Coordinates of C-alpha atoms in Angstrom, one line a residue:
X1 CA -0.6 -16.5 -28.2
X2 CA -2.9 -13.6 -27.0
X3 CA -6.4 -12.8 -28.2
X4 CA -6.2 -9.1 -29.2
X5 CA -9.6 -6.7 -28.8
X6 CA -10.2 -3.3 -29.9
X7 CA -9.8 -0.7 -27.9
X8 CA -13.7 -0.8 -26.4
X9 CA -13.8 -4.1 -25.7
X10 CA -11.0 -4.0 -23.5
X11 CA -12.5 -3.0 -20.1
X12 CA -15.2 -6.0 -20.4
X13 CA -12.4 -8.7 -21.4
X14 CA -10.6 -7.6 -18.9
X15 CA -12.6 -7.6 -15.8
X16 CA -13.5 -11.6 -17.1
X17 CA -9.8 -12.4 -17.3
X18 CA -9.2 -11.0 -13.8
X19 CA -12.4 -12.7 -12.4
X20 CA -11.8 -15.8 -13.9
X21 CA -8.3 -16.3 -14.2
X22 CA -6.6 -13.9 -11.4
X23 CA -9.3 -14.1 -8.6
X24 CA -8.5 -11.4 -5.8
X25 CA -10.0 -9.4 -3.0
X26 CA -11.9 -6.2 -3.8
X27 CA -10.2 -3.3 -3.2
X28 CA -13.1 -1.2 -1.1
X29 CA -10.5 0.3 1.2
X30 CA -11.0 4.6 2.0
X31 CA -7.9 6.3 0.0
X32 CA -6.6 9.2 0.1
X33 CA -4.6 11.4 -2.6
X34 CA -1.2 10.2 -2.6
X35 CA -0.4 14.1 -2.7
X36 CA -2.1 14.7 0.4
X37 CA 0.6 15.4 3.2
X38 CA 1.3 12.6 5.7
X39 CA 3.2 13.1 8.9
X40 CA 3.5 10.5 12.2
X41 CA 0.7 10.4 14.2
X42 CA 1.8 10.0 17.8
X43 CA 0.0 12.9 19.2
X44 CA -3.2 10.7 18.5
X45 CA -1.6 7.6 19.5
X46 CA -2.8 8.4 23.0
X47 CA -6.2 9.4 22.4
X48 CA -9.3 6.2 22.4
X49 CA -8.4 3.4 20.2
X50 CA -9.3 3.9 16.9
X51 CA -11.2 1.0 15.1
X52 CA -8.8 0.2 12.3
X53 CA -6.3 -1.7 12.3
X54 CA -4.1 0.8 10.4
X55 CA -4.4 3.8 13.4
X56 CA -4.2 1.5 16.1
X57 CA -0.8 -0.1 14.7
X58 CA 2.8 1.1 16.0
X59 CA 3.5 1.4 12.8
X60 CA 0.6 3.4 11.0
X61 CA -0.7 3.9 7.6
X62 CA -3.0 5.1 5.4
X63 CA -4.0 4.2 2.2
X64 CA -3.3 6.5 -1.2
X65 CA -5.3 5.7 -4.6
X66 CA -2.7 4.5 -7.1
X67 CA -3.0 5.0 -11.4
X68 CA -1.7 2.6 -13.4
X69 CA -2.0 4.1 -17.3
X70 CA -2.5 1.1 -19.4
X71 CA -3.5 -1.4 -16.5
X72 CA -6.4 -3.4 -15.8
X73 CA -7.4 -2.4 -13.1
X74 CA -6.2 1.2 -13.6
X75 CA -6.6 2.5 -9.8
X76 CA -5.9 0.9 -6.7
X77 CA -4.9 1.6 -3.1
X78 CA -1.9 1.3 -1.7
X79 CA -0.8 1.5 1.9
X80 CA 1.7 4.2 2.6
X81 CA 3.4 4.2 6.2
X82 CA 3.1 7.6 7.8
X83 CA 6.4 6.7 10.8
X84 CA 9.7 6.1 9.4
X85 CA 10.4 5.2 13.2
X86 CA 7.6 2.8 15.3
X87 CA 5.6 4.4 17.7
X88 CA 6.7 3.7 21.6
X89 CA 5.3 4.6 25.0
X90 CA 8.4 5.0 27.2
X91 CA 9.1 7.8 29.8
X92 CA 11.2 10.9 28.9
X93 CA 15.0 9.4 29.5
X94 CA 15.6 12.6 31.3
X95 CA 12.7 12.0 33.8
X96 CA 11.8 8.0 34.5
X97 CA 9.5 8.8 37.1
X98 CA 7.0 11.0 34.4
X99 CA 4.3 9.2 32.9
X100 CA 5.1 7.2 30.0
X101 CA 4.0 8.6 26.8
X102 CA 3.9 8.1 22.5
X103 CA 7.3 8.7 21.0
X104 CA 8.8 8.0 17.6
X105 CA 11.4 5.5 18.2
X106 CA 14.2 5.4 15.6
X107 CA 15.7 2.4 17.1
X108 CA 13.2 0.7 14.4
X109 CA 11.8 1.4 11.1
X110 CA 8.2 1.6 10.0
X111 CA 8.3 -0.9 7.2
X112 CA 5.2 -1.8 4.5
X113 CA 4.4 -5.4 4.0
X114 CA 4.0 -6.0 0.1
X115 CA 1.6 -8.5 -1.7
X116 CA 1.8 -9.7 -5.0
X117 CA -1.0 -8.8 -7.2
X118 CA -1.8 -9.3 -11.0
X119 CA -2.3 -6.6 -13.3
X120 CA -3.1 -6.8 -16.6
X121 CA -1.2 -4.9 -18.7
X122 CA -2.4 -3.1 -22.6
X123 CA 0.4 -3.8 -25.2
X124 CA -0.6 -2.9 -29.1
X125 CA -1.1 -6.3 -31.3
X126 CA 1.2 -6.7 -34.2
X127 CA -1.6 -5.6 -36.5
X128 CA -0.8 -1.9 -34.8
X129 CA -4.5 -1.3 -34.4
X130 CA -5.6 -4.0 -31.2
X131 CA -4.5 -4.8 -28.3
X132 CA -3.5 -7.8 -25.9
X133 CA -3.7 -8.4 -22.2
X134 CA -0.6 -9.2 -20.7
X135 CA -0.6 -10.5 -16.8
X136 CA 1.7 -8.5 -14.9
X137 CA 2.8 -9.0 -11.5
X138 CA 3.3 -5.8 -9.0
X139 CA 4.1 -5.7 -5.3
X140 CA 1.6 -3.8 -3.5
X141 CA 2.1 -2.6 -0.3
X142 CA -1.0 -3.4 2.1
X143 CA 0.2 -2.6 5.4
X144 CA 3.1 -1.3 7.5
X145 CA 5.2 -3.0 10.1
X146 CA 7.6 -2.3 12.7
X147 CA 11.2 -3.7 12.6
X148 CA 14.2 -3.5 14.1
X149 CA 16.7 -1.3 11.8
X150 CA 19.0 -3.0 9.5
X151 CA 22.5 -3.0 10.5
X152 CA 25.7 -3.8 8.4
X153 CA 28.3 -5.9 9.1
X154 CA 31.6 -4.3 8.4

């Protein structure tokens, strides 16, 4: 059912495969480490508008590099939300006359908006010495939202 490759033809038949069968954006975003400390940015919420999209947003994110061992392709971005609240500019509720500035609000949840993308995964052929390419499907998150927070029904 699958054509297996040795090990170093596996990058080449791989990037065809994706090109020609799974056809998707590039993935030129700037990433950072995924170990890199993140915090919510409302302290710059005020300051000029930023270009992107991702700063600018109530709910902000960055992106983080992603490894996949065994994947095709290996390394990707991934957005990570950096509020688990939404940014909101409201006056302090002690002083409604002050000047309205950036808070977290917990009264909703920064959320990340998830698209499905193919992977293709490395699994050893029965001959124990090749390998197959196996399309696998992962939700990658590409962007964060805000939302109201989920509430249960007792």
């Amino acid at each position: 059912m699958y054509r297996c490759y040795e090990e170093h033809e596996l990058g080449d038949a791989a990037e065809r495969k994706l090109r020609t069968h799974y056809p998707q954006a590039a993935d030129t975003l700037p990433a950072q480490a995924s170990d890199t400390p993140a915090g919510c940015p409302v302290e710059l919420f005020q300051q000029a508008t930023a270009n992107q999209l991702s700063h600018r947003s109530v709910s902000p994110w960055r992106y983080t590099l992603k490894t996949l061992d065994d994947h095709f392709p290996s390394t990707y971005t991934e957005a990570q939300c950096l509020c688990s609240g939404c940014i909101l500019i409201k006056a302090p509720d002690s002083e409604p006359d002050k000047t309205p500035l950036p808070v977290e609000s917990f009264d909703y949840n920064s959320v990340p908006i998830k698209q499905s993308k193919v992977f293709l995964k490395r699994e050893l052929c029965s001959d124990g010495k090749r390998y197959y390419l196996k399309p696998v499907t992962l939700d990658v998150a590409v962007g964060c939202t805000c939302a109201r927070v989920k509430t249960t029904s007792s």
